[in-house]
Amino acid sequence: MTGGPASTGESARGQTSAVPAIRMEGIDKSFGAIRANRGTSVEVMPGEIHALVGENGAGKSTLMRILGGLMKPDAGHVEVNGRDVTGWSTNEAIAAGIGIVHQHFMLVPTLTVAENLVLGCEPKTRGIVLDYKRAAEDVRKLSTETGLVIAPDRLISDLSVGEAQRVEILKVLFRGARILVLDEPTAVLSPPEVRELWTVLRRLRDKGDTIVLITHRLDEVVEISNTITVMRAGQTVARVKTSETTPAEIARLMVGREVSLSAGKRVQPSGRPAGPQPDQGLEARNLIVVGSRGIRVIDDVSFSVKPGEILGIAGVEGNGQTELIEALAGLRPVFAGDILIDGVDMTRRSVAQRHDAGLSHIPEDRQRRGLILEYTVANNLILGVQKYFSRRGIIDRTRVMENAIQEISSFDIRPPNPVLAARALSGGNQQKIIVAREMGREFSVLLASQPTRGVDVGAIEFIHQQLLDARAQGKAILLVSAELNEVLALSDRVAVMYRGKFAVMMPAAEASEEVLGEYMIGTKKGNAA
């Protein structure tokens, strides 16, 4: 292991190159009082997959935005293929073959997949009219070649989160990117989709493309990367060959202390008898939810989550998990069936009424469903509970700030500034705002959808413990996660959703990633009772 970037490196094909594809040295970048990068350096050789890792707020995404011309550094210089490009524009970066897939999607929801991919470089008939047929064919061809299959005529607004991620990756490939930066690309993908993505990335690497992967999933780092740069608090702390390190060592470098990479269930199941307990926890009876095209996206689903229990739901994106959580939360209408919270029928009740009845909700998409990005951290921490911070209809700002200071400290939200806009925080710290708000109040039932998506290892450890503590306090928790190891580690029972139904439900102790994976892709069927 060496501290700081090396001067030479080895490509994926074992050839040494003296000219890095990317060299960034002494990068400083501040946003007001926030110093995102502090003399940061990173070096990536041609034809390798390079992992860039660090805690939320370590400065990884800022560094890559500088590379992509989205912002200019305050100090330092940037080279691409030996050429000094410090302070270049986004258009110059794209023209030079830089393609960035951002953590939060940058797609136009009212356009189709094909229209999004060709936006800005539209094929035209006679130089005037958009040649949509040609655009669709080009997209279909690229989609097939890469294995990132998606119909070109589908609207972005109709796609699942996982499908939208595929479009983001296809978009930069469509523009001919040779240096590809992926910011948390697998955060919304199922295990089979991740394997497909690895196949794509290895194929690109083997033909000489350079890939920078930003991820908090250290098992992925070890599996797919050739080299790793570790950042902490805006600085580069190490550059290491992947073959010479371990996930535990990477985590220690990232956080500055030893980190548990597994979620051990410290509290054993309550021992309550199996089966519905209609006067307690959460219960769904014969639930049917219809999608925008009149198709059942939730098809006659029944289950219960008892106090002191975590029921984990796994499944490939787009099989009804999102619609189930939204229906339970009151964000999507129910066509038939019943939803009960602590024995009270909430099927036709509003979001606010369910909230008052003891329901908390950590949504899967923090920016669309969980935050108002222009609001301050303090104001986001009281969304949905403003009435508890009001006197005669007027918000008590002193209490709001006191609450913010307490929650920022309890949940380690960084930077610890309650008056910053939520937009200024990293994705992982935005997630902490939501977790703090939803778990920091009184609740009896928690819907936790992708609670650790895009969150660093230290924060994952913390959020897992919060869930286990809530379980020990007698809360009923419905956990939806694309992370099978997370579902298995935290849950008492596990269900798999497939095509709007529960394909199976079993004790977590009897489940494994291999078994659940077979139900997720429909190759195995079982009893979901």
Short mmCIF file of C-alpha atoms in Angstrom, two decimals:
data_model
loop_
_atom_site.label_atom_id
_atom_site.label_comp_id
_atom_site.label_asym_id
_atom_site.label_seq_id
_atom_site.Cartn_x
_atom_site.Cartn_y
_atom_site.Cartn_z
CA MET A 1 0.00 0.00 0.00
CA THR A 2 1.22 3.51 -0.73
CA GLY A 3 -0.01 6.90 0.37
CA GLY A 4 -1.04 9.23 -2.45
CA PRO A 5 -1.13 8.50 -6.18
CA ALA A 6 1.48 6.49 -7.97
CA SER A 7 3.34 7.86 -11.00
CA THR A 8 2.84 4.80 -13.17
CA GLY A 9 0.35 2.00 -13.29
CA GLU A 10 -0.63 -1.22 -14.95
CA SER A 11 -3.51 -1.56 -17.39
CA ALA A 12 -6.05 -4.38 -17.36
CA ARG A 13 -4.08 -6.14 -20.10
CA GLY A 14 -0.87 -6.01 -18.05
CA GLN A 15 0.77 -3.28 -20.16
CA THR A 16 2.55 -0.44 -18.37
CA SER A 17 1.74 3.09 -19.47
CA ALA A 18 3.64 6.18 -18.35
CA VAL A 19 0.74 8.50 -19.17
CA PRO A 20 -2.28 8.25 -16.87
CA ALA A 21 -5.74 8.53 -18.37
CA ILE A 22 -6.60 10.80 -15.42
CA ARG A 23 -4.24 12.74 -13.17
CA MET A 24 -5.62 15.21 -10.63
CA GLU A 25 -3.14 16.83 -8.26
CA GLY A 26 -3.54 19.23 -5.35
CA ILE A 27 -7.24 19.81 -5.97
CA ASP A 28 -8.91 22.31 -3.64
CA LYS A 29 -12.62 23.08 -3.82
CA SER A 30 -14.74 24.98 -1.31
CA PHE A 31 -18.42 25.89 -1.15
CA GLY A 32 -18.56 28.81 1.23
CA ALA A 33 -17.33 27.49 4.56
CA ILE A 34 -17.45 23.88 3.34
CA ARG A 35 -14.13 22.60 2.02
CA ALA A 36 -14.96 19.57 -0.11
CA ASN A 37 -11.47 18.88 -1.45
CA ARG A 38 -8.21 19.60 0.39
CA GLY A 39 -5.20 19.07 -1.85
CA THR A 40 -6.77 15.91 -3.25
CA SER A 41 -4.84 13.77 -5.72
CA VAL A 42 -5.94 10.80 -7.80
CA GLU A 43 -4.38 8.93 -10.70
CA VAL A 44 -6.05 6.39 -12.98
CA MET A 45 -4.23 4.43 -15.67
CA PRO A 46 -5.70 3.61 -19.10
CA GLY A 47 -7.58 0.33 -19.39
CA GLU A 48 -8.26 -0.18 -15.69
CA ILE A 49 -11.24 -0.11 -13.37
CA HIS A 50 -10.35 2.24 -10.54
CA ALA A 51 -12.47 2.45 -7.39
CA LEU A 52 -12.77 5.81 -5.63
CA VAL A 53 -14.01 5.25 -2.08
CA GLY A 54 -14.62 7.29 1.05
CA GLU A 55 -17.29 8.29 3.53
CA ASN A 56 -20.27 10.41 2.55
CA GLY A 57 -18.99 13.95 2.19
CA ALA A 58 -15.38 12.85 1.61
CA GLY A 59 -15.30 14.84 -1.65
CA LYS A 60 -15.47 12.01 -4.20
CA SER A 61 -18.36 13.33 -6.29
CA THR A 62 -16.99 16.89 -6.21
CA LEU A 63 -13.68 15.62 -7.56
CA MET A 64 -15.41 13.84 -10.44
CA ARG A 65 -17.57 16.87 -11.22
CA ILE A 66 -14.35 18.84 -11.62
CA LEU A 67 -13.07 16.15 -13.99
CA GLY A 68 -16.30 16.36 -15.99
CA GLY A 69 -16.18 20.16 -16.31
CA LEU A 70 -19.25 20.71 -14.14
CA MET A 71 -17.22 22.91 -11.80
CA LYS A 72 -13.77 24.45 -11.65
CA PRO A 73 -11.19 23.77 -8.92
CA ASP A 74 -10.02 26.56 -6.63
CA ALA A 75 -6.48 25.18 -6.87
CA GLY A 76 -4.61 22.25 -8.39
CA HIS A 77 -4.53 20.90 -11.93
CA VAL A 78 -6.25 18.21 -14.01
CA GLU A 79 -4.74 16.15 -16.83
CA VAL A 80 -6.54 13.77 -19.19
CA ASN A 81 -4.32 11.53 -21.30
CA GLY A 82 -1.38 13.83 -20.57
CA ARG A 83 -3.17 17.03 -21.57
CA ASP A 84 -3.73 19.81 -19.04
CA VAL A 85 -7.50 20.42 -19.00
CA THR A 86 -7.82 22.31 -15.72
CA GLY A 87 -11.02 24.33 -15.69
CA TRP A 88 -12.37 22.97 -18.95
CA SER A 89 -16.08 23.03 -19.80
CA THR A 90 -18.63 20.22 -19.77
CA ASN A 91 -18.79 20.24 -23.56
CA GLU A 92 -15.01 19.94 -23.80
CA ALA A 93 -15.05 17.03 -21.35
CA ILE A 94 -17.76 15.21 -23.31
CA ALA A 95 -15.93 15.82 -26.60
CA ALA A 96 -12.80 14.33 -25.03
CA GLY A 97 -14.69 11.15 -24.14
CA ILE A 98 -15.50 11.77 -20.47
CA GLY A 99 -18.86 10.31 -19.47
CA ILE A 100 -20.29 10.67 -15.97
CA VAL A 101 -23.24 8.68 -14.63
CA HIS A 102 -24.41 10.66 -11.63
CA GLN A 103 -25.79 9.16 -8.43
CA HIS A 104 -29.05 11.08 -8.86
CA PHE A 105 -30.64 10.73 -12.27
CA MET A 106 -30.49 13.50 -14.86
CA LEU A 107 -33.23 12.30 -17.19
CA VAL A 108 -36.26 14.11 -18.63
CA PRO A 109 -39.26 12.14 -17.30
CA THR A 110 -41.68 13.23 -20.05
CA LEU A 111 -39.42 11.92 -22.85
CA THR A 112 -38.82 8.35 -23.99
CA VAL A 113 -35.68 6.34 -23.43
CA ALA A 114 -34.53 6.99 -27.01
CA GLU A 115 -35.27 10.72 -26.81
CA ASN A 116 -33.25 11.02 -23.61
CA LEU A 117 -30.28 9.20 -25.09
CA VAL A 118 -30.11 11.31 -28.27
CA LEU A 119 -30.91 14.61 -26.52
CA GLY A 120 -28.41 17.17 -27.80
CA CYS A 121 -27.13 14.91 -30.60
CA GLU A 122 -30.39 14.03 -32.33
CA PRO A 123 -30.25 12.19 -35.69
CA LYS A 124 -32.29 14.21 -38.17
CA THR A 125 -33.92 13.72 -41.54
CA ARG A 126 -32.68 16.34 -44.03
CA GLY A 127 -31.04 18.07 -41.09
CA ILE A 128 -34.36 19.31 -39.76
CA VAL A 129 -36.78 16.66 -38.45
CA LEU A 130 -35.87 14.23 -35.66
CA ASP A 131 -35.38 10.78 -37.16
CA TYR A 132 -37.00 8.91 -34.27
CA LYS A 133 -36.94 5.55 -36.05
CA ARG A 134 -33.17 5.78 -36.48
CA ALA A 135 -32.72 6.97 -32.90
CA ALA A 136 -34.76 4.03 -31.59
CA GLU A 137 -32.77 1.57 -33.68
CA ASP A 138 -29.46 3.01 -32.48
CA VAL A 139 -30.61 2.75 -28.87
CA ARG A 140 -31.94 -0.78 -29.34
CA LYS A 141 -28.62 -1.86 -30.86
CA LEU A 142 -26.55 -0.37 -28.04
CA SER A 143 -28.92 -1.79 -25.45
CA THR A 144 -28.52 -5.28 -26.89
CA GLU A 145 -24.74 -5.02 -27.25
CA THR A 146 -24.21 -3.94 -23.64
CA GLY A 147 -26.80 -6.21 -22.02
CA LEU A 148 -28.50 -3.14 -20.52
CA VAL A 149 -31.79 -4.03 -22.16
CA ILE A 150 -34.54 -1.41 -22.20
CA ALA A 151 -37.28 -0.63 -24.72
CA PRO A 152 -36.44 2.66 -26.52
CA ASP A 153 -40.06 3.83 -26.71
CA ARG A 154 -40.81 3.66 -22.96
CA LEU A 155 -41.34 6.91 -21.08
CA ILE A 156 -38.79 7.65 -18.35
CA SER A 157 -41.68 8.42 -15.97
CA ASP A 158 -42.88 4.82 -16.35
CA LEU A 159 -39.53 3.22 -15.49
CA SER A 160 -38.53 1.72 -12.19
CA VAL A 161 -35.50 3.17 -10.41
CA GLY A 162 -33.35 0.29 -11.63
CA GLU A 163 -34.45 0.75 -15.24
CA ALA A 164 -33.75 4.49 -15.08
CA GLN A 165 -30.21 3.68 -13.91
CA ARG A 166 -29.70 1.54 -17.01
CA VAL A 167 -30.72 4.49 -19.17
CA GLU A 168 -28.21 6.76 -17.42
CA ILE A 169 -25.40 4.31 -18.18
CA LEU A 170 -26.54 3.85 -21.78
CA LYS A 171 -26.66 7.63 -22.25
CA VAL A 172 -22.94 8.16 -21.69
CA LEU A 173 -22.02 5.07 -23.70
CA PHE A 174 -24.20 6.36 -26.55
CA ARG A 175 -22.11 9.54 -26.60
CA GLY A 176 -18.92 7.55 -27.05
CA ALA A 177 -17.38 7.89 -23.61
CA ARG A 178 -13.92 6.30 -23.28
CA ILE A 179 -13.36 7.44 -19.69
CA LEU A 180 -16.46 6.42 -17.78
CA VAL A 181 -17.20 7.65 -14.24
CA LEU A 182 -19.97 5.76 -12.40
CA ASP A 183 -21.23 7.30 -9.14
CA GLU A 184 -22.96 4.57 -7.09
CA PRO A 185 -24.14 2.70 -10.24
CA THR A 186 -25.31 -0.43 -8.42
CA ALA A 187 -27.23 1.30 -5.63
CA VAL A 188 -30.52 0.56 -7.41
CA LEU A 189 -29.63 -2.71 -9.15
CA SER A 190 -30.51 -6.26 -8.18
CA PRO A 191 -27.75 -8.92 -7.94
CA PRO A 192 -28.44 -10.25 -11.47
CA GLU A 193 -28.35 -6.68 -12.83
CA VAL A 194 -25.08 -6.04 -11.00
CA ARG A 195 -23.54 -9.12 -12.61
CA GLU A 196 -24.71 -7.87 -16.02
CA LEU A 197 -23.13 -4.48 -15.33
CA TRP A 198 -19.82 -6.11 -14.35
CA THR A 199 -19.84 -7.96 -17.66
CA VAL A 200 -20.33 -4.63 -19.46
CA LEU A 201 -17.57 -2.89 -17.50
CA ARG A 202 -15.07 -5.70 -18.01
CA ARG A 203 -15.84 -5.68 -21.73
CA LEU A 204 -15.23 -1.93 -21.88
CA ARG A 205 -12.01 -2.27 -19.85
CA ASP A 206 -10.72 -5.05 -22.06
CA LYS A 207 -11.07 -2.89 -25.17
CA GLY A 208 -9.04 -0.15 -23.51
CA ASP A 209 -11.63 2.09 -21.85
CA THR A 210 -10.95 3.57 -18.42
CA ILE A 211 -13.53 3.31 -15.66
CA VAL A 212 -13.78 5.13 -12.33
CA LEU A 213 -16.22 3.52 -9.93
CA ILE A 214 -17.52 5.41 -6.90
CA THR A 215 -19.24 3.00 -4.54
CA HIS A 216 -19.79 2.24 -0.86
CA ARG A 217 -20.12 -1.49 -1.53
CA LEU A 218 -16.68 -2.73 -0.61
CA ASP A 219 -17.36 -6.27 -1.76
CA GLU A 220 -17.95 -4.81 -5.23
CA VAL A 221 -14.73 -2.81 -5.00
CA VAL A 222 -12.75 -5.98 -4.33
CA GLU A 223 -14.57 -7.94 -7.04
CA ILE A 224 -14.42 -5.53 -9.97
CA SER A 225 -11.58 -2.99 -9.52
CA ASN A 226 -7.87 -3.11 -10.34
CA THR A 227 -6.80 -0.21 -8.11
CA ILE A 228 -8.34 1.90 -5.34
CA THR A 229 -8.01 5.48 -4.13
CA VAL A 230 -9.27 6.07 -0.58
CA MET A 231 -10.46 9.54 0.49
CA ARG A 232 -11.26 10.90 3.93
CA ALA A 233 -12.44 14.42 4.82
CA GLY A 234 -11.58 15.75 1.36
CA GLN A 235 -8.06 14.32 1.27
CA THR A 236 -6.42 11.34 -0.41
CA VAL A 237 -5.25 8.94 2.29
CA ALA A 238 -4.14 5.94 0.21
CA ARG A 239 -3.79 4.41 -3.24
CA VAL A 240 -3.61 0.64 -3.29
CA LYS A 241 -3.79 -2.33 -5.65
CA THR A 242 -7.02 -4.19 -5.07
CA SER A 243 -5.23 -7.53 -4.90
CA GLU A 244 -3.21 -6.30 -1.92
CA THR A 245 -6.05 -5.22 0.39
CA THR A 246 -9.32 -6.37 1.99
CA PRO A 247 -12.76 -4.83 2.58
CA ALA A 248 -11.97 -4.47 6.29
CA GLU A 249 -8.75 -2.56 5.57
CA ILE A 250 -10.49 -0.30 3.03
CA ALA A 251 -13.21 0.47 5.58
CA ARG A 252 -10.61 1.31 8.23
CA LEU A 253 -8.86 3.70 5.86
CA MET A 254 -12.15 5.34 4.90
CA VAL A 255 -13.47 5.89 8.42
CA GLY A 256 -10.27 6.08 10.44
CA ARG A 257 -11.34 3.28 12.79
CA GLU A 258 -12.33 -0.37 12.73
CA VAL A 259 -15.81 -0.87 11.23
CA SER A 260 -18.13 -3.84 11.49
CA LEU A 261 -19.08 -4.92 7.96
CA SER A 262 -21.86 -7.25 9.10
CA ALA A 263 -25.13 -6.50 10.83
CA GLY A 264 -25.39 -8.93 13.71
CA LYS A 265 -28.84 -9.32 15.25
CA ARG A 266 -28.04 -8.59 18.88
CA VAL A 267 -31.69 -9.01 19.94
CA GLN A 268 -33.38 -12.32 19.29
CA PRO A 269 -36.93 -12.64 17.88
CA SER A 270 -39.67 -11.99 20.40
CA GLY A 271 -41.01 -15.53 20.32
CA ARG A 272 -44.56 -14.39 19.51
CA PRO A 273 -46.61 -17.01 17.66
CA ALA A 274 -46.44 -16.90 13.88
CA GLY A 275 -49.37 -15.58 11.87
CA PRO A 276 -51.38 -12.33 11.78
CA GLN A 277 -52.00 -10.38 14.96
CA PRO A 278 -54.63 -7.92 13.70
CA ASP A 279 -54.55 -5.63 16.74
CA GLN A 280 -50.82 -4.95 16.55
CA GLY A 281 -48.21 -3.80 14.06
CA LEU A 282 -48.86 -3.63 10.33
CA GLU A 283 -51.25 -5.81 8.37
CA ALA A 284 -52.21 -5.96 4.69
CA ARG A 285 -55.19 -8.06 3.61
CA ASN A 286 -55.69 -9.12 -0.01
CA LEU A 287 -54.08 -5.94 -1.26
CA ILE A 288 -54.48 -5.05 -4.94
CA VAL A 289 -52.85 -2.00 -6.54
CA VAL A 290 -53.32 -1.12 -10.21
CA GLY A 291 -50.66 0.68 -12.25
CA SER A 292 -51.01 3.44 -14.83
CA ARG A 293 -51.78 0.94 -17.62
CA GLY A 294 -54.49 -0.87 -15.70
CA ILE A 295 -52.24 -3.82 -14.80
CA ARG A 296 -52.12 -5.20 -11.27
CA VAL A 297 -48.73 -4.20 -9.88
CA ILE A 298 -49.68 -5.62 -6.46
CA ASP A 299 -51.78 -8.74 -6.90
CA ASP A 300 -53.72 -9.97 -3.87
CA VAL A 301 -50.91 -9.68 -1.31
CA SER A 302 -51.51 -10.43 2.39
CA PHE A 303 -49.00 -10.28 5.23
CA SER A 304 -48.44 -8.92 8.73
CA VAL A 305 -45.49 -7.46 10.60
CA LYS A 306 -45.69 -7.90 14.34
CA PRO A 307 -44.26 -5.56 16.99
CA GLY A 308 -40.63 -6.44 17.66
CA GLU A 309 -40.19 -7.97 14.20
CA ILE A 310 -38.42 -7.04 10.96
CA LEU A 311 -39.97 -8.47 7.81
CA GLY A 312 -37.53 -8.11 4.92
CA ILE A 313 -38.65 -7.97 1.30
CA ALA A 314 -36.24 -8.80 -1.52
CA GLY A 315 -36.82 -8.75 -5.26
CA VAL A 316 -35.58 -7.47 -8.58
CA GLU A 317 -36.51 -3.81 -9.11
CA GLY A 318 -39.86 -3.40 -10.84
CA ASN A 319 -41.66 -6.36 -9.27
CA GLY A 320 -43.95 -4.31 -7.05
CA GLN A 321 -41.81 -3.36 -4.05
CA THR A 322 -42.06 0.36 -4.78
CA GLU A 323 -45.83 0.24 -5.33
CA LEU A 324 -46.35 -1.82 -2.17
CA ILE A 325 -44.51 0.66 0.04
CA GLU A 326 -46.24 3.64 -1.60
CA ALA A 327 -49.66 2.06 -1.08
CA LEU A 328 -48.91 1.34 2.57
CA ALA A 329 -47.65 4.90 3.04
CA GLY A 330 -50.73 6.44 1.41
CA LEU A 331 -48.88 7.73 -1.64
CA ARG A 332 -50.68 5.41 -4.07
CA PRO A 333 -54.39 4.45 -4.13
CA VAL A 334 -55.49 0.92 -3.28
CA PHE A 335 -57.84 -0.79 -5.73
CA ALA A 336 -58.94 -3.47 -3.25
CA GLY A 337 -57.96 -4.90 0.13
CA ASP A 338 -57.23 -3.43 3.53
CA ILE A 339 -54.31 -1.81 5.34
CA LEU A 340 -54.30 -1.82 9.16
CA ILE A 341 -51.95 -0.04 11.55
CA ASP A 342 -52.22 -1.29 15.13
CA GLY A 343 -55.64 -2.71 14.31
CA VAL A 344 -57.07 0.50 12.80
CA ASP A 345 -58.18 0.49 9.15
CA MET A 346 -56.03 3.03 7.29
CA THR A 347 -56.84 1.95 3.73
CA ARG A 348 -58.52 5.23 2.73
CA ARG A 349 -56.67 7.49 5.14
CA SER A 350 -54.25 10.24 4.06
CA VAL A 351 -50.49 10.27 4.47
CA ALA A 352 -50.86 12.67 7.42
CA GLN A 353 -53.45 10.47 9.11
CA ARG A 354 -51.25 7.40 8.79
CA HIS A 355 -48.38 9.46 10.16
CA ASP A 356 -50.48 10.45 13.17
CA ALA A 357 -51.43 6.78 13.65
CA GLY A 358 -47.75 5.90 14.18
CA LEU A 359 -46.44 5.18 10.68
CA SER A 360 -42.94 6.35 9.68
CA HIS A 361 -41.61 6.02 6.15
CA ILE A 362 -38.06 6.06 4.78
CA PRO A 363 -38.68 6.31 1.00
CA GLU A 364 -36.52 4.63 -1.64
CA ASP A 365 -35.94 7.88 -3.55
CA ARG A 366 -34.73 10.44 -1.05
CA GLN A 367 -34.80 13.38 -3.44
CA ARG A 368 -38.26 12.82 -4.92
CA ARG A 369 -40.07 11.53 -1.84
CA GLY A 370 -38.01 12.34 1.23
CA LEU A 371 -36.64 15.87 1.01
CA ILE A 372 -37.26 19.37 -0.26
CA LEU A 373 -33.77 20.08 -1.49
CA GLU A 374 -34.09 23.87 -1.33
CA TYR A 375 -35.14 23.69 2.35
CA THR A 376 -32.53 23.81 5.09
CA VAL A 377 -31.46 20.72 7.01
CA ALA A 378 -33.44 22.03 10.00
CA ASN A 379 -36.64 22.44 7.98
CA ASN A 380 -36.28 19.03 6.33
CA LEU A 381 -35.99 17.48 9.78
CA ILE A 382 -39.54 18.63 10.64
CA LEU A 383 -41.29 17.80 7.35
CA GLY A 384 -44.60 16.12 8.17
CA VAL A 385 -44.37 16.99 11.86
CA GLN A 386 -44.46 20.77 11.65
CA LYS A 387 -47.49 20.95 13.93
CA TYR A 388 -45.38 19.66 16.82
CA PHE A 389 -43.07 22.65 16.36
CA SER A 390 -45.84 25.23 16.12
CA ARG A 391 -47.64 27.49 18.55
CA ARG A 392 -51.02 28.77 17.38
CA GLY A 393 -50.07 27.92 13.81
CA ILE A 394 -46.71 29.71 13.91
CA ILE A 395 -43.49 27.71 13.63
CA ASP A 396 -41.32 28.02 16.74
CA ARG A 397 -37.92 28.58 15.12
CA THR A 398 -36.06 28.11 18.39
CA ARG A 399 -37.51 24.62 18.85
CA VAL A 400 -36.81 23.79 15.19
CA MET A 401 -33.15 24.71 15.61
CA GLU A 402 -32.87 22.84 18.92
CA ASN A 403 -34.34 19.75 17.25
CA ALA A 404 -31.95 20.09 14.31
CA ILE A 405 -28.88 20.41 16.52
CA GLN A 406 -29.92 17.33 18.48
CA GLU A 407 -30.67 15.19 15.41
CA ILE A 408 -27.54 16.32 13.57
CA SER A 409 -25.49 15.19 16.55
CA SER A 410 -27.40 11.94 17.12
CA PHE A 411 -27.27 10.86 13.49
CA ASP A 412 -23.86 12.37 12.61
CA ILE A 413 -25.15 14.51 9.72
CA ARG A 414 -22.24 16.22 7.96
CA PRO A 415 -21.47 19.06 7.73
CA PRO A 416 -23.18 19.79 11.08
CA ASN A 417 -24.84 22.99 9.86
CA PRO A 418 -28.64 23.19 10.32
CA VAL A 419 -29.08 26.19 8.00
CA LEU A 420 -27.44 24.61 4.95
CA ALA A 421 -29.79 23.67 2.11
CA ALA A 422 -30.25 19.90 1.88
CA ARG A 423 -29.06 20.12 -1.73
CA ALA A 424 -25.57 21.05 -0.47
CA LEU A 425 -25.12 17.74 1.36
CA SER A 426 -23.84 14.48 -0.08
CA GLY A 427 -26.38 11.79 -0.93
CA GLY A 428 -25.51 9.75 2.15
CA ASN A 429 -25.97 12.70 4.46
CA GLN A 430 -29.27 13.54 2.78
CA GLN A 431 -30.29 9.98 3.64
CA LYS A 432 -29.30 10.55 7.26
CA ILE A 433 -31.67 13.55 7.43
CA ILE A 434 -34.58 11.30 6.47
CA VAL A 435 -33.57 8.49 8.84
CA ALA A 436 -33.19 11.02 11.66
CA ARG A 437 -36.61 12.54 10.99
CA GLU A 438 -38.50 9.27 10.61
CA MET A 439 -36.79 7.36 13.42
CA GLY A 440 -36.25 10.27 15.77
CA ARG A 441 -39.99 10.67 16.50
CA GLU A 442 -42.56 8.41 18.13
CA PHE A 443 -43.74 5.63 15.79
CA SER A 444 -45.01 2.07 16.02
CA VAL A 445 -44.61 0.95 12.38
CA LEU A 446 -41.68 1.76 10.09
CA LEU A 447 -41.56 1.33 6.31
CA ALA A 448 -37.84 1.31 5.50
CA SER A 449 -37.29 1.25 1.73
CA GLN A 450 -33.64 1.04 0.68
CA PRO A 451 -32.55 2.72 3.97
CA THR A 452 -28.81 2.44 3.26
CA ARG A 453 -28.81 3.15 -0.48
CA GLY A 454 -25.76 5.28 -1.34
CA VAL A 455 -24.56 5.39 2.27
CA ASP A 456 -20.98 4.74 3.42
CA VAL A 457 -19.91 1.80 5.58
CA GLY A 458 -19.81 3.79 8.81
CA ALA A 459 -23.31 5.16 8.25
CA ILE A 460 -24.62 1.73 7.22
CA GLU A 461 -23.37 0.31 10.51
CA PHE A 462 -25.16 3.15 12.34
CA ILE A 463 -28.47 2.82 10.44
CA HIS A 464 -28.49 -0.95 10.91
CA GLN A 465 -28.12 -0.46 14.64
CA GLN A 466 -30.96 2.06 14.64
CA LEU A 467 -33.22 -0.53 12.98
CA LEU A 468 -32.20 -3.22 15.45
CA ASP A 469 -32.74 -0.88 18.39
CA ALA A 470 -36.22 0.02 17.08
CA ARG A 471 -37.00 -3.67 16.75
CA ALA A 472 -35.86 -4.26 20.33
CA GLN A 473 -38.21 -1.47 21.44
CA GLY A 474 -41.18 -3.32 19.95
CA LYS A 475 -41.52 -1.50 16.62
CA ALA A 476 -42.88 -3.33 13.59
CA ILE A 477 -40.50 -2.82 10.66
CA LEU A 478 -41.06 -3.61 6.98
CA LEU A 479 -37.65 -3.51 5.28
CA VAL A 480 -37.29 -3.39 1.49
CA SER A 481 -33.72 -3.61 0.24
CA ALA A 482 -31.84 -4.51 -2.91
CA GLU A 483 -29.02 -5.70 -0.63
CA LEU A 484 -29.67 -9.38 0.03
CA ASN A 485 -27.03 -9.52 2.75
CA GLU A 486 -28.80 -6.61 4.49
CA VAL A 487 -32.19 -8.33 4.29
CA LEU A 488 -30.77 -11.59 5.61
CA ALA A 489 -28.75 -9.98 8.40
CA LEU A 490 -31.54 -7.78 9.80
CA SER A 491 -34.78 -9.67 9.17
CA ASP A 492 -36.68 -12.23 11.23
CA ARG A 493 -38.68 -13.31 8.19
CA VAL A 494 -37.92 -12.79 4.50
CA ALA A 495 -40.28 -12.51 1.53
CA VAL A 496 -39.47 -12.25 -2.17
CA MET A 497 -41.66 -10.18 -4.51
CA TYR A 498 -42.03 -11.43 -8.06
CA ARG A 499 -44.49 -9.93 -10.54
CA GLY A 500 -46.55 -8.25 -7.87
CA LYS A 501 -46.89 -11.27 -5.59
CA PHE A 502 -44.97 -12.79 -2.71
CA ALA A 503 -43.17 -15.71 -4.32
CA VAL A 504 -42.08 -17.06 -0.95
CA MET A 505 -41.97 -16.14 2.72
CA MET A 506 -39.66 -17.93 5.14
CA PRO A 507 -37.70 -17.46 8.35
CA ALA A 508 -34.48 -15.59 7.62
CA ALA A 509 -32.53 -18.35 9.34
CA GLU A 510 -33.65 -20.75 6.58
CA ALA A 511 -32.84 -18.39 3.70
CA SER A 512 -29.67 -17.69 1.72
CA GLU A 513 -28.69 -15.37 -1.13
CA GLU A 514 -28.68 -18.33 -3.53
CA VAL A 515 -32.17 -19.50 -2.54
CA LEU A 516 -33.66 -15.99 -2.59
CA GLY A 517 -31.98 -15.28 -5.94
CA GLU A 518 -33.84 -18.19 -7.55
CA TYR A 519 -37.19 -16.85 -6.37
CA MET A 520 -36.24 -13.32 -7.48
CA ILE A 521 -35.77 -14.32 -11.11
CA GLY A 522 -38.72 -16.75 -11.13
CA THR A 523 -36.82 -20.01 -11.56
CA LYS A 524 -38.16 -21.32 -8.27
CA LYS A 525 -41.66 -21.12 -6.87
CA GLY A 526 -42.86 -21.70 -3.34
CA ASN A 527 -45.43 -21.02 -0.67
CA ALA A 528 -45.68 -17.35 0.26
CA ALA A 529 -48.07 -17.85 3.15
#
